Amino acid sequence: MLEINNISKSFYRNIALDDVSLRVNKGEIYGLLGPNGAGKTTLIRIINRIIEPDKGHIRFNGDLMTEKHLEVIGYLPEERGLYKSMTVEDHAIFLGRLRGLSKKDVQMKLNYWLEKFQITDWRIKRIEELSKGMAQKIQFICTVLHEPDLLILDEPFSGFDPINVELIKQELIEMRAKGKTIILSTHNMRSVEEICDRAALIHASKKVAEGRISELQEERKTGLYAVKFRGNMIAFVNALWVGFEIEDKEILGDDRFVVRVKMRGDNQFEDLLKVLIGQVKIEAAWEVLPTMQDVFIDLVKVKEEVKND
Amino acid sequence: MTKSWLIAVRELKERIGSRSFLLLSIMGPMIILLMISMLFVLGDQGKQHWNVLITDPAGIMENKILANEDKSVNYSFGDSYLEIEDFRDGKRFQEFDAMLEINEKVLQNKTVFVFFRDKPSVRMQTRVQFHVERRLEERMVDEFTDLSVQEFRKIKQPMNVAFRNVYDPNDESSDKRGWVGFFFGAVIFSFIFLFGMTILRSISREKSNRIVEVLLASVNPRQLMAGKIAGIGIAAFLQFLIWGLIIGLGLYLMRSYIFTNPLEVANMDIQQLSDEGSRYSLDQMFQAREYNEFVELIFERVRFSTMIFYFLMFFIGGYFFYASFFAAIGSTSGSESDGQQFVLPLVFILLASIYAGYYSLENPDALIVDYLQYIPFTSPIVVMVKLAYGYGPGEAYQIWLSLIILLVSSLLTMMIAGRLYKNGILQFGHRVKFSLLIKWLGKS
């Protein structure tokens, strides 16, 4: 769907993007992760042709990207505004027409969204009469009004109230089901785990990782397993013997615990279960994968260390 | 193009929908009409009582004048010719406000000069003219006809009474027409300032509420800037049309009902004049004869058709020229207040240009004015002033040259502003420095 090839961009002496290449597949939600100032917004602006790259090119559905592709892209910037004195409808018509829709189309589609969000009476309200949360919904509607094939959201959840965040997540999942492609730039890692299929991490102007969420987590797993059991903690510790190491434990009450264990030597998960069976009553056991938060911090840290060396 | 148009239409709708636009559309022309009528009325201010010395060496008036019962003018007769210098400086003439010179051939050349020290009110001028005219009429009727005075007054022609300043007997400093040009130029600059500030505010507001990034995902920065300037320009033009309409209508109504032209036969009550009793209702008659130079200036001396055409051309050229500066300031400023500082130099330029207009008003033939009329910063007002004075034959090319220079420079400044706009519009929270602007200019 979208191929970003060797994009570099610098502002005077500051390098914002250094040879970044990404591939976003059709019908997926793609997370663009990175700390503040990493270059995410610059990359998004380049995709939206708001600024031009110094080097590199972008392909959209195999073609070199041109201005006409903008009509099938929807963009919700991080810093987003609305004209305060305009009504919701006028605003939608204005932005919709800029994206190539006719006035009639806009009105039809606006109806659909207002009904869907159960806010039909907002149509003639002026933006300044709306609360912040209400305005956020309108911003989202204006972004997706022209049914873009590619939706780019820059920090969509920052500043949104939890109800809107949930609402928008559901919308995004629904849109993906319809075959739309979504790029999500965020540092809200929970939402990445929840809805993203793949992600790339950008740090200090460079791409440091890209892949499926599970792959990224897999790559950074530390051989940690968790066991949830009922019984005696001393019995548990005795059973482990020397082949395993307890990382931490969590007491749940009613003699129930969750203990995270690291393998030593050649020991496997199965070995752990074997030594425990009969000693405690195992309720659940699983491999502990790092959260995206951990992956993110880990990657950034590694990068910093490399840089310092 | 379509996108620029969409931006322009939105901008236009917002301007027209705003309360200030409506207020300005009505209040602006009303204030100007009020000012014009105040000029008309102020033209009537002056000494309420006049002491006039009539020098009549030939004794044509026979030491008699119509209205000695009129308390506001006191006439004395002198039977010898008097140089104006003697009258001006002579001690014994200081009690007189004016010298009315009856030359020996007055009955043939029908011209009387009134040399005044302080400019009389229009009402006073009309009174003196009226008194002298009546008396000389009687003398002419005696001299040349067998008619009675009443019969004569039915067929009479108005007498030319020229009021001249003793310090400027040839009336050289008359710059009234130039003032009209200056006024037109000042209107251009007021509109430029007013709507230039609107451009600046509109751009920095879009910048600060960050809608600009949403827009830039659909239109390129140049389209956005062009649409914005055009939209606000159309609003300015519309406002100007409304002004023109209201002021035009107001002047027309004033002409018809308040400041009527006394020399038009339709406005004279001949029946009343020929009535001997009329000398006792002079005041009533003067009501119908109110007339002054501003009325004359506005209704008679300005060639509105030519002025309006060039006015519009220079209005458009000047607007685009200056608008690009305002747009550049708006787009490069880091915050809304940041831009305000950069407006100041621009305001100075605008004021200096208005002064240039005033300078050309005072010295229309100065060499520097010839140059000022080509400089796009000053040309809209200087050309207006020069136009009002009138270009000589074979000089019309100067207007067109000036107009072409203005339009070409506006294109140039628009291109420069476009570049600054493109590089500055997504930069936030910085302080504008000159070096930064140069950098942005250098980037394509």
PDB file of N, CA, C and O in Angstrom, chain B residues 36-83:
ATOM      1  N   ILE B  36     -17.818  64.994   5.410  1.00  0.00           N
ATOM      2  CA  ILE B  36     -18.008  65.845   4.234  1.00  0.00           C
ATOM      3  C   ILE B  36     -18.996  66.964   4.551  1.00  0.00           C
ATOM      4  O   ILE B  36     -18.757  68.140   4.267  1.00  0.00           O
ATOM      5  N   SER B  37     -20.108  66.583   5.196  1.00  0.00           N
ATOM      6  CA  SER B  37     -21.094  67.626   5.467  1.00  0.00           C
ATOM      7  C   SER B  37     -20.568  68.616   6.501  1.00  0.00           C
ATOM      8  O   SER B  37     -20.921  69.793   6.475  1.00  0.00           O
ATOM      9  N   MET B  38     -19.647  68.108   7.386  1.00  0.00           N
ATOM     10  CA  MET B  38     -19.053  69.054   8.328  1.00  0.00           C
ATOM     11  C   MET B  38     -18.141  70.031   7.600  1.00  0.00           C
ATOM     12  O   MET B  38     -18.113  71.222   7.919  1.00  0.00           O
ATOM     13  N   LEU B  39     -17.421  69.536   6.601  1.00  0.00           N
ATOM     14  CA  LEU B  39     -16.597  70.431   5.783  1.00  0.00           C
ATOM     15  C   LEU B  39     -17.481  71.470   5.107  1.00  0.00           C
ATOM     16  O   LEU B  39     -17.155  72.648   5.034  1.00  0.00           O
ATOM     17  N   PHE B  40     -18.611  71.012   4.626  1.00  0.00           N
ATOM     18  CA  PHE B  40     -19.544  71.931   3.978  1.00  0.00           C
ATOM     19  C   PHE B  40     -19.976  73.014   4.955  1.00  0.00           C
ATOM     20  O   PHE B  40     -19.977  74.203   4.643  1.00  0.00           O
ATOM     21  N   VAL B  41     -20.330  72.548   6.149  1.00  0.00           N
ATOM     22  CA  VAL B  41     -20.865  73.495   7.125  1.00  0.00           C
ATOM     23  C   VAL B  41     -19.751  74.404   7.648  1.00  0.00           C
ATOM     24  O   VAL B  41     -19.932  75.601   7.779  1.00  0.00           O
ATOM     25  N   LEU B  42     -18.567  73.797   7.898  1.00  0.00           N
ATOM     26  CA  LEU B  42     -17.455  74.583   8.415  1.00  0.00           C
ATOM     27  C   LEU B  42     -17.036  75.664   7.431  1.00  0.00           C
ATOM     28  O   LEU B  42     -16.510  76.700   7.820  1.00  0.00           O
ATOM     29  N   GLY B  43     -17.277  75.389   6.146  1.00  0.00           N
ATOM     30  CA  GLY B  43     -16.992  76.411   5.132  1.00  0.00           C
ATOM     31  C   GLY B  43     -17.781  77.679   5.410  1.00  0.00           C
ATOM     32  O   GLY B  43     -17.463  78.749   4.904  1.00  0.00           O
ATOM     33  N   ASP B  44     -18.790  77.542   6.233  1.00  0.00           N
ATOM     34  CA  ASP B  44     -19.637  78.684   6.558  1.00  0.00           C
ATOM     35  C   ASP B  44     -19.193  79.413   7.810  1.00  0.00           C
ATOM     36  O   ASP B  44     -19.800  80.396   8.219  1.00  0.00           O
ATOM     37  N   GLN B  45     -18.147  78.898   8.454  1.00  0.00           N
ATOM     38  CA  GLN B  45     -17.684  79.559   9.662  1.00  0.00           C
ATOM     39  C   GLN B  45     -16.844  80.788   9.290  1.00  0.00           C
ATOM     40  O   GLN B  45     -16.164  80.819   8.294  1.00  0.00           O
ATOM     41  N   GLY B  46     -16.887  81.806  10.109  1.00  0.00           N
ATOM     42  CA  GLY B  46     -16.110  83.008   9.823  1.00  0.00           C
ATOM     43  C   GLY B  46     -16.702  84.162  10.585  1.00  0.00           C
ATOM     44  O   GLY B  46     -17.634  83.990  11.373  1.00  0.00           O
ATOM     45  N   LYS B  47     -16.155  85.351  10.375  1.00  0.00           N
ATOM     46  CA  LYS B  47     -16.648  86.521  11.095  1.00  0.00           C
ATOM     47  C   LYS B  47     -18.119  86.775  10.784  1.00  0.00           C
ATOM     48  O   LYS B  47     -18.549  86.668   9.639  1.00  0.00           O
ATOM     49  N   GLN B  48     -18.851  87.081  11.823  1.00  0.00           N
ATOM     50  CA  GLN B  48     -20.283  87.281  11.620  1.00  0.00           C
ATOM     51  C   GLN B  48     -20.602  88.713  11.181  1.00  0.00           C
ATOM     52  O   GLN B  48     -21.674  88.978  10.660  1.00  0.00           O
ATOM     53  N   HIS B  49     -19.665  89.630  11.461  1.00  0.00           N
ATOM     54  CA  HIS B  49     -19.898  91.020  11.054  1.00  0.00           C
ATOM     55  C   HIS B  49     -18.723  91.516  10.239  1.00  0.00           C
ATOM     56  O   HIS B  49     -17.572  91.282  10.598  1.00  0.00           O
ATOM     57  N   TRP B  50     -19.028  92.207   9.131  1.00  0.00           N
ATOM     58  CA  TRP B  50     -17.967  92.616   8.224  1.00  0.00           C
ATOM     59  C   TRP B  50     -18.012  94.119   7.981  1.00  0.00           C
ATOM     60  O   TRP B  50     -19.069  94.684   7.782  1.00  0.00           O
ATOM     61  N   ASN B  51     -16.793  94.701   8.011  1.00  0.00           N
ATOM     62  CA  ASN B  51     -16.655  96.114   7.694  1.00  0.00           C
ATOM     63  C   ASN B  51     -16.017  96.203   6.312  1.00  0.00           C
ATOM     64  O   ASN B  51     -14.872  95.799   6.133  1.00  0.00           O
ATOM     65  N   VAL B  52     -16.745  96.669   5.338  1.00  0.00           N
ATOM     66  CA  VAL B  52     -16.240  96.633   3.959  1.00  0.00           C
ATOM     67  C   VAL B  52     -16.033  98.054   3.436  1.00  0.00           C
ATOM     68  O   VAL B  52     -16.891  98.925   3.594  1.00  0.00           O
ATOM     69  N   LEU B  53     -14.841  98.261   2.829  1.00  0.00           N
ATOM     70  CA  LEU B  53     -14.564  99.543   2.179  1.00  0.00           C
ATOM     71  C   LEU B  53     -14.766  99.367   0.684  1.00  0.00           C
ATOM     72  O   LEU B  53     -14.152  98.498   0.066  1.00  0.00           O
ATOM     73  N   ILE B  54     -15.688 100.174   0.152  1.00  0.00           N
ATOM     74  CA  ILE B  54     -15.903 100.106  -1.294  1.00  0.00           C
ATOM     75  C   ILE B  54     -15.104 101.230  -1.935  1.00  0.00           C
ATOM     76  O   ILE B  54     -15.313 102.403  -1.644  1.00  0.00           O
ATOM     77  N   THR B  55     -14.109 100.848  -2.760  1.00  0.00           N
ATOM     78  CA  THR B  55     -13.380 101.897  -3.485  1.00  0.00           C
ATOM     79  C   THR B  55     -14.037 102.053  -4.844  1.00  0.00           C
ATOM     80  O   THR B  55     -14.110 101.106  -5.626  1.00  0.00           O
ATOM     81  N   ASP B  56     -14.523 103.229  -5.071  1.00  0.00           N
ATOM     82  CA  ASP B  56     -15.354 103.461  -6.271  1.00  0.00           C
ATOM     83  C   ASP B  56     -14.938 104.781  -6.896  1.00  0.00           C
ATOM     84  O   ASP B  56     -15.684 105.784  -6.829  1.00  0.00           O
ATOM     85  N   PRO B  57     -13.712 104.831  -7.484  1.00  0.00           N
ATOM     86  CA  PRO B  57     -13.200 106.123  -7.989  1.00  0.00           C
ATOM     87  C   PRO B  57     -14.128 106.768  -9.019  1.00  0.00           C
ATOM     88  O   PRO B  57     -14.226 107.988  -9.095  1.00  0.00           O
ATOM     89  N   ALA B  58     -14.845 105.973  -9.776  1.00  0.00           N
ATOM     90  CA  ALA B  58     -15.705 106.539 -10.810  1.00  0.00           C
ATOM     91  C   ALA B  58     -17.080 106.901 -10.274  1.00  0.00           C
ATOM     92  O   ALA B  58     -17.925 107.435 -10.996  1.00  0.00           O
ATOM     93  N   GLY B  59     -17.309 106.595  -9.017  1.00  0.00           N
ATOM     94  CA  GLY B  59     -18.594 106.929  -8.411  1.00  0.00           C
ATOM     95  C   GLY B  59     -19.773 106.203  -9.032  1.00  0.00           C
ATOM     96  O   GLY B  59     -20.887 106.722  -9.074  1.00  0.00           O
ATOM     97  N   ILE B  60     -19.513 105.018  -9.500  1.00  0.00           N
ATOM     98  CA  ILE B  60     -20.563 104.278 -10.203  1.00  0.00           C
ATOM     99  C   ILE B  60     -21.721 103.910  -9.284  1.00  0.00           C
ATOM    100  O   ILE B  60     -22.880 103.973  -9.672  1.00  0.00           O
ATOM    101  N   MET B  61     -21.379 103.590  -8.062  1.00  0.00           N
ATOM    102  CA  MET B  61     -22.442 103.168  -7.150  1.00  0.00           C
ATOM    103  C   MET B  61     -23.148 104.350  -6.496  1.00  0.00           C
ATOM    104  O   MET B  61     -24.131 104.158  -5.783  1.00  0.00           O
ATOM    105  N   GLU B  62     -22.639 105.525  -6.725  1.00  0.00           N
ATOM    106  CA  GLU B  62     -23.232 106.760  -6.165  1.00  0.00           C
ATOM    107  C   GLU B  62     -23.403 106.655  -4.650  1.00  0.00           C
ATOM    108  O   GLU B  62     -24.422 107.099  -4.107  1.00  0.00           O
ATOM    109  N   ASN B  63     -22.360 106.038  -4.007  1.00  0.00           N
ATOM    110  CA  ASN B  63     -22.360 105.900  -2.546  1.00  0.00           C
ATOM    111  C   ASN B  63     -23.630 105.274  -1.983  1.00  0.00           C
ATOM    112  O   ASN B  63     -24.036 105.564  -0.870  1.00  0.00           O
ATOM    113  N   LYS B  64     -24.248 104.453  -2.808  1.00  0.00           N
ATOM    114  CA  LYS B  64     -25.474 103.808  -2.315  1.00  0.00           C
ATOM    115  C   LYS B  64     -25.327 102.290  -2.472  1.00  0.00           C
ATOM    116  O   LYS B  64     -24.697 101.809  -3.413  1.00  0.00           O
ATOM    117  N   ILE B  65     -25.885 101.568  -1.550  1.00  0.00           N
ATOM    118  CA  ILE B  65     -25.931 100.118  -1.715  1.00  0.00           C
ATOM    119  C   ILE B  65     -27.219  99.617  -1.124  1.00  0.00           C
ATOM    120  O   ILE B  65     -27.798 100.241  -0.226  1.00  0.00           O
ATOM    121  N   LEU B  66     -27.665  98.502  -1.650  1.00  0.00           N
ATOM    122  CA  LEU B  66     -29.019  98.010  -1.397  1.00  0.00           C
ATOM    123  C   LEU B  66     -29.396  97.899   0.078  1.00  0.00           C
ATOM    124  O   LEU B  66     -30.371  98.479   0.508  1.00  0.00           O
ATOM    125  N   ALA B  67     -28.554  97.183   0.801  1.00  0.00           N
ATOM    126  CA  ALA B  67     -29.091  96.738   2.094  1.00  0.00           C
ATOM    127  C   ALA B  67     -28.343  97.348   3.266  1.00  0.00           C
ATOM    128  O   ALA B  67     -27.631  96.649   3.957  1.00  0.00           O
ATOM    129  N   ASN B  68     -28.471  98.616   3.459  1.00  0.00           N
ATOM    130  CA  ASN B  68     -27.789  99.184   4.612  1.00  0.00           C
ATOM    131  C   ASN B  68     -28.449  98.799   5.925  1.00  0.00           C
ATOM    132  O   ASN B  68     -27.881  98.975   6.986  1.00  0.00           O
ATOM    133  N   GLU B  69     -29.667  98.238   5.787  1.00  0.00           N
ATOM    134  CA  GLU B  69     -30.321  97.784   7.014  1.00  0.00           C
ATOM    135  C   GLU B  69     -29.837  96.406   7.446  1.00  0.00           C
ATOM    136  O   GLU B  69     -30.172  95.928   8.515  1.00  0.00           O
ATOM    137  N   ASP B  70     -29.017  95.769   6.582  1.00  0.00           N
ATOM    138  CA  ASP B  70     -28.460  94.469   6.956  1.00  0.00           C
ATOM    139  C   ASP B  70     -27.356  94.689   7.983  1.00  0.00           C
ATOM    140  O   ASP B  70     -26.322  95.277   7.690  1.00  0.00           O
ATOM    141  N   LYS B  71     -27.607  94.190   9.232  1.00  0.00           N
ATOM    142  CA  LYS B  71     -26.685  94.492  10.321  1.00  0.00           C
ATOM    143  C   LYS B  71     -25.318  93.823  10.174  1.00  0.00           C
ATOM    144  O   LYS B  71     -24.341  94.221  10.789  1.00  0.00           O
ATOM    145  N   SER B  72     -25.258  92.739   9.375  1.00  0.00           N
ATOM    146  CA  SER B  72     -24.024  91.975   9.367  1.00  0.00           C
ATOM    147  C   SER B  72     -22.948  92.584   8.468  1.00  0.00           C
ATOM    148  O   SER B  72     -21.778  92.228   8.596  1.00  0.00           O
ATOM    149  N   VAL B  73     -23.309  93.454   7.579  1.00  0.00           N
ATOM    150  CA  VAL B  73     -22.290  94.101   6.753  1.00  0.00           C
ATOM    151  C   VAL B  73     -22.421  95.613   6.856  1.00  0.00           C
ATOM    152  O   VAL B  73     -23.514  96.146   6.771  1.00  0.00           O
ATOM    153  N   ASN B  74     -21.278  96.238   7.064  1.00  0.00           N
ATOM    154  CA  ASN B  74     -21.275  97.693   7.141  1.00  0.00           C
ATOM    155  C   ASN B  74     -20.401  98.217   5.991  1.00  0.00           C
ATOM    156  O   ASN B  74     -19.232  97.877   5.898  1.00  0.00           O
ATOM    157  N   TYR B  75     -20.995  98.984   5.092  1.00  0.00           N
ATOM    158  CA  TYR B  75     -20.241  99.463   3.940  1.00  0.00           C
ATOM    159  C   TYR B  75     -19.806 100.907   4.147  1.00  0.00           C
ATOM    160  O   TYR B  75     -20.553 101.724   4.663  1.00  0.00           O
ATOM    161  N   SER B  76     -18.550 101.223   3.740  1.00  0.00           N
ATOM    162  CA  SER B  76     -18.101 102.619   3.680  1.00  0.00           C
ATOM    163  C   SER B  76     -17.609 102.844   2.265  1.00  0.00           C
ATOM    164  O   SER B  76     -17.144 101.905   1.612  1.00  0.00           O
ATOM    165  N   PHE B  77     -17.724 104.061   1.817  1.00  0.00           N
ATOM    166  CA  PHE B  77     -17.323 104.336   0.432  1.00  0.00           C
ATOM    167  C   PHE B  77     -16.069 105.180   0.406  1.00  0.00           C
ATOM    168  O   PHE B  77     -15.862 106.062   1.226  1.00  0.00           O
ATOM    169  N   GLY B  78     -15.171 104.858  -0.540  1.00  0.00           N
ATOM    170  CA  GLY B  78     -14.001 105.695  -0.771  1.00  0.00           C
ATOM    171  C   GLY B  78     -14.027 106.091  -2.234  1.00  0.00           C
ATOM    172  O   GLY B  78     -14.420 105.283  -3.074  1.00  0.00           O
ATOM    173  N   ASP B  79     -13.607 107.315  -2.542  1.00  0.00           N
ATOM    174  CA  ASP B  79     -13.765 107.744  -3.927  1.00  0.00           C
ATOM    175  C   ASP B  79     -12.450 107.731  -4.710  1.00  0.00           C
ATOM    176  O   ASP B  79     -12.359 108.300  -5.780  1.00  0.00           O
ATOM    177  N   SER B  80     -11.428 107.075  -4.130  1.00  0.00           N
ATOM    178  CA  SER B  80     -10.186 107.020  -4.901  1.00  0.00           C
ATOM    179  C   SER B  80      -9.713 105.564  -5.011  1.00  0.00           C
ATOM    180  O   SER B  80     -10.109 104.701  -4.224  1.00  0.00           O
ATOM    181  N   TYR B  81      -8.850 105.366  -6.006  1.00  0.00           N
ATOM    182  CA  TYR B  81      -8.317 104.021  -6.233  1.00  0.00           C
ATOM    183  C   TYR B  81      -7.306 103.702  -5.137  1.00  0.00           C
ATOM    184  O   TYR B  81      -6.562 104.567  -4.699  1.00  0.00           O
ATOM    185  N   LEU B  82      -7.274 102.456  -4.691  1.00  0.00           N
ATOM    186  CA  LEU B  82      -6.378 102.068  -3.589  1.00  0.00           C
ATOM    187  C   LEU B  82      -5.632 100.794  -3.973  1.00  0.00           C
ATOM    188  O   LEU B  82      -6.236  99.802  -4.392  1.00  0.00           O
ATOM    189  N   GLU B  83      -4.296 100.841  -3.861  1.00  0.00           N
ATOM    190  CA  GLU B  83      -3.509  99.618  -4.134  1.00  0.00           C
ATOM    191  C   GLU B  83      -3.776  98.613  -3.002  1.00  0.00           C
ATOM    192  O   GLU B  83      -3.947  99.013  -1.851  1.00  0.00           O
TER     193      GLU B  83
END
